[in-house]
Short mmCIF file of C-alpha atoms and ligand atoms in Angstrom, two decimals:
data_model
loop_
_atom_site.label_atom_id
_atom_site.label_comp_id
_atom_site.label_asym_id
_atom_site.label_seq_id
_atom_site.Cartn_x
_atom_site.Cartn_y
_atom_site.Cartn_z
CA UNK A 247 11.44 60.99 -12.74
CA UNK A 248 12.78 63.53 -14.82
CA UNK A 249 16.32 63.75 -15.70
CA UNK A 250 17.97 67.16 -13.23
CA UNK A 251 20.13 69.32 -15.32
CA UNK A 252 23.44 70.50 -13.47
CA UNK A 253 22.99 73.92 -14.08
CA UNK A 254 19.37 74.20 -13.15
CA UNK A 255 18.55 77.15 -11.28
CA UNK A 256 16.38 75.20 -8.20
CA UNK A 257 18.71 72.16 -7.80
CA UNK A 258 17.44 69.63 -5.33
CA UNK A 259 18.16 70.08 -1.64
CA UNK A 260 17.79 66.44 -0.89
CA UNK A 261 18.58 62.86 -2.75
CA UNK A 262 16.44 59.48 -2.52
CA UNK A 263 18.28 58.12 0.25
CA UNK A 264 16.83 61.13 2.52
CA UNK A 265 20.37 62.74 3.09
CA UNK A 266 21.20 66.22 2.21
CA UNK A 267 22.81 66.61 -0.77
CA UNK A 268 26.58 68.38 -1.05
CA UNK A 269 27.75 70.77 -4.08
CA UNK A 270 30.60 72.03 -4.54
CA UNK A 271 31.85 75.33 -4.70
CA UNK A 272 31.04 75.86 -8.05
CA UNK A 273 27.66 74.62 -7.54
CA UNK A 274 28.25 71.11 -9.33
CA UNK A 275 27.50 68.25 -7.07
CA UNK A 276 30.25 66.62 -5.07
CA UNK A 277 30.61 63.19 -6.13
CA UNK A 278 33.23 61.85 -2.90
CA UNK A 279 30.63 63.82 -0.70
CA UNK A 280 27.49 62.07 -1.66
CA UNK A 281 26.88 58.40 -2.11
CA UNK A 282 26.38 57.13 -5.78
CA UNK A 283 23.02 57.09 -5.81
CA UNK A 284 22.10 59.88 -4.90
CA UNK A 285 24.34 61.88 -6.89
CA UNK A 286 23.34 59.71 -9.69
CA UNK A 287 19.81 61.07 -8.85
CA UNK A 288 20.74 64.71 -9.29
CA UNK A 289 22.70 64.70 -12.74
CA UNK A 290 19.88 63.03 -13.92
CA UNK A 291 21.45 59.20 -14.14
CA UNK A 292 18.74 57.35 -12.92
CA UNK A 293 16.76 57.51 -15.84
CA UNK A 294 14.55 54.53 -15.86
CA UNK A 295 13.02 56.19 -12.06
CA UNK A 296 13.21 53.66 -9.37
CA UNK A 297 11.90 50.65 -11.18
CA UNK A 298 15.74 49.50 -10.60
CA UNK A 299 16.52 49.83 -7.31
CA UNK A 300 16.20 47.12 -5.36
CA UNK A 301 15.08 46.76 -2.12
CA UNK A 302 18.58 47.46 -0.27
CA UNK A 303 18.61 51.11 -2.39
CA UNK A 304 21.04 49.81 -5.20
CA UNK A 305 20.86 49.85 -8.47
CA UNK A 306 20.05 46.36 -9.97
CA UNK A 307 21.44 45.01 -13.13
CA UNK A 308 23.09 48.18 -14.41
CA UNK A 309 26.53 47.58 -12.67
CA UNK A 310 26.55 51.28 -12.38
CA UNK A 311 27.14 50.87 -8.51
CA UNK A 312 30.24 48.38 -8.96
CA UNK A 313 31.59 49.00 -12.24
CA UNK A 314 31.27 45.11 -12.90
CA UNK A 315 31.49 44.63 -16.60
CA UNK A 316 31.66 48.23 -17.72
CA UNK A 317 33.31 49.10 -20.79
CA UNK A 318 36.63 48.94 -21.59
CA UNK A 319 38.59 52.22 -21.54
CA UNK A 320 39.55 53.39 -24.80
CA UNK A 321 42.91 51.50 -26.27
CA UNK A 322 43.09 49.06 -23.21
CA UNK A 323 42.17 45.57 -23.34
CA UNK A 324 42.74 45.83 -19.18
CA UNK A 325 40.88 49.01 -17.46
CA UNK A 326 37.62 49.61 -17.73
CA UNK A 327 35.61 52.56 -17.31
CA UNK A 328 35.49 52.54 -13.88
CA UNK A 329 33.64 55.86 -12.18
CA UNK A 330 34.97 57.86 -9.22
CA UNK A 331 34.42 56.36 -5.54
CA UNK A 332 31.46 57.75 -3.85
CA UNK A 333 31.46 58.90 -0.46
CA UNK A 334 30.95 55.41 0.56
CA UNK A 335 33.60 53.63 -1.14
CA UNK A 336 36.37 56.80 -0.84
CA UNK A 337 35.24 56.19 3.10
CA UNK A 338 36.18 52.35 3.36
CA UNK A 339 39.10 52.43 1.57
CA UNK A 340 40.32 55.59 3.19
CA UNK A 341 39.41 53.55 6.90
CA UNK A 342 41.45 50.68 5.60
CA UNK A 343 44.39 52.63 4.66
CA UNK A 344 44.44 54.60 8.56
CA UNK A 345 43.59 51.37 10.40
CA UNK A 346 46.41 49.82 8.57
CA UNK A 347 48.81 52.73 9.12
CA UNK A 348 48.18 52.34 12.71
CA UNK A 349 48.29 48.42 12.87
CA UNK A 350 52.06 49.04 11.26
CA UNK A 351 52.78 51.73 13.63
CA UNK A 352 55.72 51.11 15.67
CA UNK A 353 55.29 49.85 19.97
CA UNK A 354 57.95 52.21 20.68
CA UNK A 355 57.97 55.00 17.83
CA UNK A 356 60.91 57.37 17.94
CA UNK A 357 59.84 60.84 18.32
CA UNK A 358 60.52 61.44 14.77
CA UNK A 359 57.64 58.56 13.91
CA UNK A 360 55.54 60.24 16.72
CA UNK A 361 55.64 63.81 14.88
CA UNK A 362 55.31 62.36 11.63
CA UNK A 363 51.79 60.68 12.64
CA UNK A 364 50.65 63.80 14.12
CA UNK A 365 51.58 65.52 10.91
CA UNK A 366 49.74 62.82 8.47
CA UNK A 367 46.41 62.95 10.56
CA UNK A 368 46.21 67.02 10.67
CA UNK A 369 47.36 66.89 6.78
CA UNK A 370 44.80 64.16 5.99
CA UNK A 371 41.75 66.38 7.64
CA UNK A 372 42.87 69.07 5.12
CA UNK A 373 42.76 67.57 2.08
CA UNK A 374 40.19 63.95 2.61
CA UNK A 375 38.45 64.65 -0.56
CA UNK A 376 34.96 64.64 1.15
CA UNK A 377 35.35 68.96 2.11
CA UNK A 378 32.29 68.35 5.20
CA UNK A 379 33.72 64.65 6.30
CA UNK A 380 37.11 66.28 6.66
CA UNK A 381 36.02 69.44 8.65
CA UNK A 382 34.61 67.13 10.99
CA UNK A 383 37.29 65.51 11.03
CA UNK A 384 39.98 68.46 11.80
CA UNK A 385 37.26 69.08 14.71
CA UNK A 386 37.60 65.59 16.19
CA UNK A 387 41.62 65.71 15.88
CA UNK A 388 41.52 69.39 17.34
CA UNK A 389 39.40 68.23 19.79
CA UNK A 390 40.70 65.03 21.01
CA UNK A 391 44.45 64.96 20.08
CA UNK A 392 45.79 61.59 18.25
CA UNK A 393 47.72 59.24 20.33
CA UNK A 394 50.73 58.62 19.03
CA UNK A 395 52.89 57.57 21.86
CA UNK A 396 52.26 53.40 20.85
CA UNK A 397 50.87 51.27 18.14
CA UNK A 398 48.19 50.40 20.96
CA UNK A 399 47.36 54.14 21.78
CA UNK A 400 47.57 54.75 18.24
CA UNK A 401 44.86 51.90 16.92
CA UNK A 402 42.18 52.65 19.81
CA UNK A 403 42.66 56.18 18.93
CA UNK A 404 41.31 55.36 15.08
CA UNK A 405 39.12 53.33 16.65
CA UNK A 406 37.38 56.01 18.56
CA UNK A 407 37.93 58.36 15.57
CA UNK A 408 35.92 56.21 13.54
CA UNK A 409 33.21 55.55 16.13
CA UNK A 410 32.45 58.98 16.27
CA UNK A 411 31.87 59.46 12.42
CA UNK A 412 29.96 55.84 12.86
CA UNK A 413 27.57 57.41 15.05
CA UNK A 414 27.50 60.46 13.13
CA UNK A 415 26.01 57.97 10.64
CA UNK A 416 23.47 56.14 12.88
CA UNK A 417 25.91 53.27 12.45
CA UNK A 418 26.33 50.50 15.41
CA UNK A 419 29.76 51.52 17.82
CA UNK A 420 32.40 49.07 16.86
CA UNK A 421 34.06 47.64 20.17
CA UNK A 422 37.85 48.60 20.52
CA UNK A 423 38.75 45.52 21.79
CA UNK A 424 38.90 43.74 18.62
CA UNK A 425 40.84 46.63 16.22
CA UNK A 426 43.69 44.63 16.18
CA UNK A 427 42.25 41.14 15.08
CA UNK A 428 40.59 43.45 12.21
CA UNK A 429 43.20 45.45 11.28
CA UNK A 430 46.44 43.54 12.29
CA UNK A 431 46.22 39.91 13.45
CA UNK A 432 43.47 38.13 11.85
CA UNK A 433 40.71 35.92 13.83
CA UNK A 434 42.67 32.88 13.97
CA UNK A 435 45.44 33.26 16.05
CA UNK B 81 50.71 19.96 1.77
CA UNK B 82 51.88 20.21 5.05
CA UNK B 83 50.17 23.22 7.46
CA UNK B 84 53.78 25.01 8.37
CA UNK B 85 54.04 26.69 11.92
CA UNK B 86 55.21 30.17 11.81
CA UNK B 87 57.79 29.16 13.93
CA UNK B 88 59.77 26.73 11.78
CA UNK B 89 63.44 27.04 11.25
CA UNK B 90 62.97 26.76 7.83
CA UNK B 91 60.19 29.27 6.34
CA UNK B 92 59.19 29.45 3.13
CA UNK B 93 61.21 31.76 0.39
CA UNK B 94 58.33 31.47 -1.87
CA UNK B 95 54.44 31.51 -2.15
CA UNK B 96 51.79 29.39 -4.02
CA UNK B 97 51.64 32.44 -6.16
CA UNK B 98 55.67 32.45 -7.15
CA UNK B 99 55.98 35.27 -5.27
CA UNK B 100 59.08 35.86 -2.52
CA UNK B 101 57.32 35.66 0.85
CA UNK B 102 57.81 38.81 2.94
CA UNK B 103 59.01 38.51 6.68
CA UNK B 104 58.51 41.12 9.37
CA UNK B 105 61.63 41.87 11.39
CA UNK B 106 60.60 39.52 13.77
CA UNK B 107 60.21 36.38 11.43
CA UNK B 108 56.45 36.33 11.20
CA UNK B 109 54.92 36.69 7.51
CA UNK B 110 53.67 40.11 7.02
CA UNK B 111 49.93 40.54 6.07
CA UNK B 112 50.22 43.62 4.27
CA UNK B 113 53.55 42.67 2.44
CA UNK B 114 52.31 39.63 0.89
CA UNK B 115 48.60 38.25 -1.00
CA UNK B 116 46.74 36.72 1.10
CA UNK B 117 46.76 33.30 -1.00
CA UNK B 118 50.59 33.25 0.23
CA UNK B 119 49.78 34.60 3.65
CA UNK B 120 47.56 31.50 3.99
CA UNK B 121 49.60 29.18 2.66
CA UNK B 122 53.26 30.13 4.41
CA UNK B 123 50.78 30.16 8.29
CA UNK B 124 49.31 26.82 6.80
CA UNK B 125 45.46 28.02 6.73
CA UNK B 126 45.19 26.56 3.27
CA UNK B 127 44.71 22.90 5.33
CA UNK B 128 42.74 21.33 1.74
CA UNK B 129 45.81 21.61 -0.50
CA UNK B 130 45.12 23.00 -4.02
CA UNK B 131 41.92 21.24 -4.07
CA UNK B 132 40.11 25.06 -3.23
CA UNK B 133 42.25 26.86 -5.68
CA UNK B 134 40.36 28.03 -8.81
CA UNK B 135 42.00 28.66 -12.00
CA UNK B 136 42.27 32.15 -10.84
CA UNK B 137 44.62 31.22 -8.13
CA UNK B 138 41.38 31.98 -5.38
CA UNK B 139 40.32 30.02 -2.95
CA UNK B 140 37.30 29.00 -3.43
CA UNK B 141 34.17 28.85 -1.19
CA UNK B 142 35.65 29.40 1.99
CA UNK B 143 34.76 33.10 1.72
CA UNK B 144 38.73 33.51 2.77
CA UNK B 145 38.98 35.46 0.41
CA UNK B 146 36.34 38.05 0.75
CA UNK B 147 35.30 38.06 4.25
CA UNK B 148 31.64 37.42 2.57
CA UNK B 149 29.37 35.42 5.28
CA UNK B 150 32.28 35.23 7.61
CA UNK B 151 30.41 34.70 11.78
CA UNK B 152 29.76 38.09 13.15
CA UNK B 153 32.17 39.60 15.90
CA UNK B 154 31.17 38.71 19.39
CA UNK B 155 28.97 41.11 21.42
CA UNK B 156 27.74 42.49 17.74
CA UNK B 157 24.90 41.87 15.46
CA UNK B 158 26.63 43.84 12.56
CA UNK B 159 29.97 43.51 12.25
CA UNK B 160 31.87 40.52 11.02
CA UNK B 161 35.23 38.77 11.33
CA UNK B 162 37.27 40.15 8.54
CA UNK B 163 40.41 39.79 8.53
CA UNK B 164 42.91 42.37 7.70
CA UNK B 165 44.03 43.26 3.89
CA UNK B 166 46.20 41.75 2.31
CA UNK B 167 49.20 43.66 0.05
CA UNK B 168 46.50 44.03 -3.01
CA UNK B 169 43.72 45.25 -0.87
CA UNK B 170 45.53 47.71 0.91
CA UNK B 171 46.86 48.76 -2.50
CA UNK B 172 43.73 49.20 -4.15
CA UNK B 173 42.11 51.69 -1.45
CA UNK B 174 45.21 53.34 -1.05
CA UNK B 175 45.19 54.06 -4.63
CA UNK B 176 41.46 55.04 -4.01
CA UNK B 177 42.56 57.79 -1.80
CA UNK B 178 45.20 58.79 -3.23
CA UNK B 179 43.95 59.52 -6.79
CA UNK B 180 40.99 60.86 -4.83
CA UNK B 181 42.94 63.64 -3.25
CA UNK B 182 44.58 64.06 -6.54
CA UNK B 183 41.48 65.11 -8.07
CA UNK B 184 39.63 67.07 -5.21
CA UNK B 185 43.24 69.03 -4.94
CA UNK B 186 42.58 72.86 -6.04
CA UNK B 187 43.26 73.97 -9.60
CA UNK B 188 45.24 77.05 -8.35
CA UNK B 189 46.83 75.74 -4.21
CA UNK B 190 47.99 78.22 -1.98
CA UNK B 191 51.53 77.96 -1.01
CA UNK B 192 49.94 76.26 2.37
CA UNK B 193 48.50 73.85 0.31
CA UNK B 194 51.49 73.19 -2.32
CA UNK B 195 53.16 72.42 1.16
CA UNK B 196 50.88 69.63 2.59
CA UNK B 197 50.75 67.92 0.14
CA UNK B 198 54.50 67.22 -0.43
CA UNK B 199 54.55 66.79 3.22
CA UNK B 200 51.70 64.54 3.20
CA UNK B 201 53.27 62.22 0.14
CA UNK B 202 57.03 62.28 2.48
CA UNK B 203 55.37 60.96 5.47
CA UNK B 204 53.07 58.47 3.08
CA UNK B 205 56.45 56.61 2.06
CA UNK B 206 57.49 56.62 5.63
CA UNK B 207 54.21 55.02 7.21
CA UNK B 208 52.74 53.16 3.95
CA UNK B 209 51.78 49.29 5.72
CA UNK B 210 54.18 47.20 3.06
CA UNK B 211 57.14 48.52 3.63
CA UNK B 212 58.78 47.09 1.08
CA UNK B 213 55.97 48.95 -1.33
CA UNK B 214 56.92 51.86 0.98
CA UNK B 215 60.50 52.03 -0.25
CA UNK B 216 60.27 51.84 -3.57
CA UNK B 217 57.72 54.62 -3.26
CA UNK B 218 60.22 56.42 -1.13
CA UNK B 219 62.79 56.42 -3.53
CA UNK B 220 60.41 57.06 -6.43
CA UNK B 221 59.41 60.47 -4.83
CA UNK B 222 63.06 61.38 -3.98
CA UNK B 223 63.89 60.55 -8.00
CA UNK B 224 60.38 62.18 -9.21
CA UNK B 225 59.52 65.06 -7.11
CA UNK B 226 55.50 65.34 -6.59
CA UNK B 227 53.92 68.41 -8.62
CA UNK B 228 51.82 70.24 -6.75
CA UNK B 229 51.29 73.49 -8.84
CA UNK B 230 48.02 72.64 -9.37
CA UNK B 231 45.31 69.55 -9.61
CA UNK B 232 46.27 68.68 -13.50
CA UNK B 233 49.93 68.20 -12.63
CA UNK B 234 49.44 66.39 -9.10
CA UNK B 235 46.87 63.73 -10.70
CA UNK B 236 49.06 63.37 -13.59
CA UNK B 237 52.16 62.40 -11.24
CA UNK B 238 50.42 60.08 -8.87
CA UNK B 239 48.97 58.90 -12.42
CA UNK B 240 52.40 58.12 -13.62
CA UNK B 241 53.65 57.33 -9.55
CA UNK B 242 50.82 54.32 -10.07
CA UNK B 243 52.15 53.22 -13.49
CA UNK B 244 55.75 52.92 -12.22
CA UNK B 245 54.19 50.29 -9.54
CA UNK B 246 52.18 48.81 -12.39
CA UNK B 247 55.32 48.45 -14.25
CA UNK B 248 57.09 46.42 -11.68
CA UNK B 249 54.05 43.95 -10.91
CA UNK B 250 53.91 43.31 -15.16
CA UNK B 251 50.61 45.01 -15.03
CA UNK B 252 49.53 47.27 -18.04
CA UNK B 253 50.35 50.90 -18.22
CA UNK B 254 46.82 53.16 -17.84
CA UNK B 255 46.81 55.80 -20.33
CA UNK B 256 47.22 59.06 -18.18
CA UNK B 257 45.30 60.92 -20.40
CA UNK B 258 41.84 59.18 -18.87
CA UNK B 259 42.89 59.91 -14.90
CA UNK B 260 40.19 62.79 -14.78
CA UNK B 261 37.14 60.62 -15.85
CA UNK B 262 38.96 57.55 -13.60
CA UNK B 263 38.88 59.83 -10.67
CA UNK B 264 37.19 62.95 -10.84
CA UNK B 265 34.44 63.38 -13.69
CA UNK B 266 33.51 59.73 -14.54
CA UNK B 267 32.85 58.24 -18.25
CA UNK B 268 29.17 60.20 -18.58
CA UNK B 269 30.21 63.79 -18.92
C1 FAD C 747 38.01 60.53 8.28
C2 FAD C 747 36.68 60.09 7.70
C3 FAD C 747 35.57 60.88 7.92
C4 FAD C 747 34.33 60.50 7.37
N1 FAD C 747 33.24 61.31 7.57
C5 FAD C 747 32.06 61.00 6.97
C6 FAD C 747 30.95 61.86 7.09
O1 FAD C 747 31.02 62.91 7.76
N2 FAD C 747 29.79 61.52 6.43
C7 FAD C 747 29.70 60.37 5.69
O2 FAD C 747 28.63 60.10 5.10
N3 FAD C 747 30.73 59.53 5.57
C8 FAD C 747 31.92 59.81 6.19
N4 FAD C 747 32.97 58.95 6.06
C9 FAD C 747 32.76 57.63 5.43
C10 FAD C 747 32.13 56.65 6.45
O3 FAD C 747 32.88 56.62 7.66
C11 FAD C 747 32.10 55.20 5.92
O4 FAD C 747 33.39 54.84 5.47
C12 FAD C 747 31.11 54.98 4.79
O5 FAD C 747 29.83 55.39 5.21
C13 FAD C 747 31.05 53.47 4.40
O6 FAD C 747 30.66 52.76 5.57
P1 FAD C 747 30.66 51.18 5.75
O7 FAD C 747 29.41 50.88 6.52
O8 FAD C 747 30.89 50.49 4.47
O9 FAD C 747 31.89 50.86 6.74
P2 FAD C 747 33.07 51.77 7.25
O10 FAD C 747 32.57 52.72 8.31
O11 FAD C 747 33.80 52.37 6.10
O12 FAD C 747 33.99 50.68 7.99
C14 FAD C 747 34.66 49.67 7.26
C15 FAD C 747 34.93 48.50 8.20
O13 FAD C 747 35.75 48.95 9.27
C16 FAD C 747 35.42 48.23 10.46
N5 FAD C 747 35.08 49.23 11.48
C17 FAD C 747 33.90 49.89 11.68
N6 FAD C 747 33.99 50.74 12.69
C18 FAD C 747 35.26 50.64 13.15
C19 FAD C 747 35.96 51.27 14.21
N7 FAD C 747 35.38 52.19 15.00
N8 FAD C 747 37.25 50.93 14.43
C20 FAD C 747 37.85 49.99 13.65
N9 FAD C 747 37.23 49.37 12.63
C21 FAD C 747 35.95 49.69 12.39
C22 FAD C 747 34.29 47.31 10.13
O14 FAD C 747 34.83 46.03 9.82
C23 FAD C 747 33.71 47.95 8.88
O15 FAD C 747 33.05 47.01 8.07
C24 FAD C 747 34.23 59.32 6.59
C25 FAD C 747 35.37 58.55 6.36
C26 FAD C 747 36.59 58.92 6.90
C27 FAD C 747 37.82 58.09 6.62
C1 FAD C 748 52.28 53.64 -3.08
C2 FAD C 748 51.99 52.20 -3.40
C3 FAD C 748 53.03 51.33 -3.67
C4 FAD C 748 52.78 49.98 -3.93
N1 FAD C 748 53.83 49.14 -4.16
C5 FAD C 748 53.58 47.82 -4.35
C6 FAD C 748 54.66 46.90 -4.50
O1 FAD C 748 55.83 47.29 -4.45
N2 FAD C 748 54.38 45.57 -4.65
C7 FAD C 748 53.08 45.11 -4.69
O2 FAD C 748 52.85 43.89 -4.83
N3 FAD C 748 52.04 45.96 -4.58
C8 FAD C 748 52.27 47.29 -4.40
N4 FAD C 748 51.21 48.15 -4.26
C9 FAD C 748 49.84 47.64 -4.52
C10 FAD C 748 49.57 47.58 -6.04
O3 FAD C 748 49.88 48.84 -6.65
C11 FAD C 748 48.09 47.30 -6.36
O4 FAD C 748 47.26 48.19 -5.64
C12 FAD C 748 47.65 45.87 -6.04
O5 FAD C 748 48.50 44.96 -6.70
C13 FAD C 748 46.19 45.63 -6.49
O6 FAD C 748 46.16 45.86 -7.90
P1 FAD C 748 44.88 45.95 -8.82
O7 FAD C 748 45.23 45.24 -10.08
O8 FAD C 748 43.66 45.54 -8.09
O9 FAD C 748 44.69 47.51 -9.20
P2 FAD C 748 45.43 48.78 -8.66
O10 FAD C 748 46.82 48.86 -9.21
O11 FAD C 748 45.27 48.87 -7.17
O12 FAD C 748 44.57 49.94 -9.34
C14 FAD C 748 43.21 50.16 -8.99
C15 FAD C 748 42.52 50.84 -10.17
O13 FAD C 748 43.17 52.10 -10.43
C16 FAD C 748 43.13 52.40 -11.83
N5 FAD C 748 44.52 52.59 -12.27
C17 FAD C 748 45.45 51.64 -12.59
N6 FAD C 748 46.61 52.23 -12.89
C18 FAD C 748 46.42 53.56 -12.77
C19 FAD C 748 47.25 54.70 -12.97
N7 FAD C 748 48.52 54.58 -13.36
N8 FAD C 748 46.72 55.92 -12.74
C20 FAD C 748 45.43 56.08 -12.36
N9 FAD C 748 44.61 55.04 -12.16
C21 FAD C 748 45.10 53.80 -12.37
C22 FAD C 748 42.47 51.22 -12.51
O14 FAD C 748 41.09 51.54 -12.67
C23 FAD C 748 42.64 50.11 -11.49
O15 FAD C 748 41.62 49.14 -11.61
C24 FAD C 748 51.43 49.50 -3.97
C25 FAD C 748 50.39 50.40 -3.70
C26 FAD C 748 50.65 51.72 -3.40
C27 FAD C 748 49.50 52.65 -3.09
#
């Protein structure tokens, strides 16, 4: 495979996991809109061809997918050179973070709480770093208006939210019965 | 060591990790306030003692830790029981999306957008899961006001917002200068 300049005039319209692949504006590709791979694919990372991926599509033995044992950062014997989050990653921690928020949401929020939720989802669907996730996204929250009047109307609404990117994704439907062992209680008690 | 019931009139002040153990307002130990190593230990799931604990301070084997190869949630063939995050987990993907919108915010924002996003980083401080974390974050942004003239000064606030937090858990200071390649370009460019 040979290494895909940037600035080529015919850059590719597709990456090696089959999905489309996202630039931005300025015609660079979006690296929170495309998973690692394949935007490792299109700047030209993946020199070596596919003779490292392994059979679940990662890279094997470079680290370049975890940033396990990368470099240090210049002048710090702590960070290393981690790279950006792909779309993957920036989407799990992202789902943590709103699961979490609702699993801390109040039973009986005062209307203040109540606006300020409605405020944080419309706000987050303008600026989630992925441009096409979020305009989804503001869709879905236009579409089906967050529930904000409980903790419980607030966690099956993420729930739902997430389902509908999940399917989106060809991924299995979570069942909403269990969002608050995941993201409040734990399976134990 | 004894298992100790939630419910005891005497709950612990302290963790295995030295660390004051976090109460909700109603008595219970707080997930997202506290590691999990001293979640376990103060609602007595570490039943083996110290005998688990590596020289890292994690358990080991149990897959506690990690959710790794924990049973699968009932009625699905894909998703397993993990359990909710504990205070560093949450942390780390907050920071994920946080630095993320950092670095996908425009160069030159509209007033509209100048306006979100201090909006967005108010409510954050209100509805952030620890909210002990969330106060000291609070009171950070009242004492450091978020720039949001453009994407160099936001990223190098929430840069220096992150490094105030590293400060108070003893962990190093990241050079500011790198946040780009941490969170937008990467360490190849
Ligand atoms: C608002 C938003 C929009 C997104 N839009 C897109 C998009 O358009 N295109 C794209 O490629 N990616 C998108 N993503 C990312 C995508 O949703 C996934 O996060 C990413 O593909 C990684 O998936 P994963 O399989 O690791 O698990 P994730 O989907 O990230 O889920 C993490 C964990 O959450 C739990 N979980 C799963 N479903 C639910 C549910 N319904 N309710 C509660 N808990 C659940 C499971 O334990 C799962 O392992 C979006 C993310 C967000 C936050
Ligand atoms: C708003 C907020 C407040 C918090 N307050 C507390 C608290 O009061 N008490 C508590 O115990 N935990 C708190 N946390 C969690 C804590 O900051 C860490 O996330 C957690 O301890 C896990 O740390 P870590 O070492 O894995 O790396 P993290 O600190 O989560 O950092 C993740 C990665 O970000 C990069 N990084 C590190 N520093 C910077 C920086 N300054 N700028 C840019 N990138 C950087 C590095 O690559 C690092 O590996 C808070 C989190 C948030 C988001």
């Amino acid at each position: 495979m040979k290494a895909i300049d940037k600035m080529t005039d015919n850059p590719p319209q597709e990456g090696l996991s089959g999905r489309k692949i996202i630039y931005d504006e300025d015609g660079k590709p979006c690296r929170s809109c495309n998973t690692l791979l394949d935007f490792q694919y299109v700047t030209g990372k993946i020199s070596n061809g596919l003779k490292n991926l392994s059979s679940n599509g990662k890279l094997a033995g470079t680290g370049a997918l975890t940033g396990e044992a990368s470099e240090l950062m210049p002048g710090s014997r702590t960070y290393r050179k981690v790279d950006p989050p792909d779309v993957e990653q920036l989407g799990r921690s992202s789902w943590t973070l709103l699961h979490s928020v609702a699993a801390s949401y109040p039973a009986q929020p005062t209307d203040q709480q109540k606006g300020e939720m409605k405020q944080f989802l419309n706000i987050f669907s303008h600026i989630y770093p992925c441009n096409w996730c979020a305009k989804d996204f503001e869709k879905y929250i236009r579409e089906n208006a967050p529930q904000v009047e409980s903790r419980e109307e607030l966690g099956r609404w993420m729930c739902e939210a997430h389902n509908k990117v999940n399917k989106k994704l060809r991924k299995p439907k979570f069942d909403c019965n269990f969002w608050e062992k995941r993201w409040k209680d734990g399976w134990d008690e």
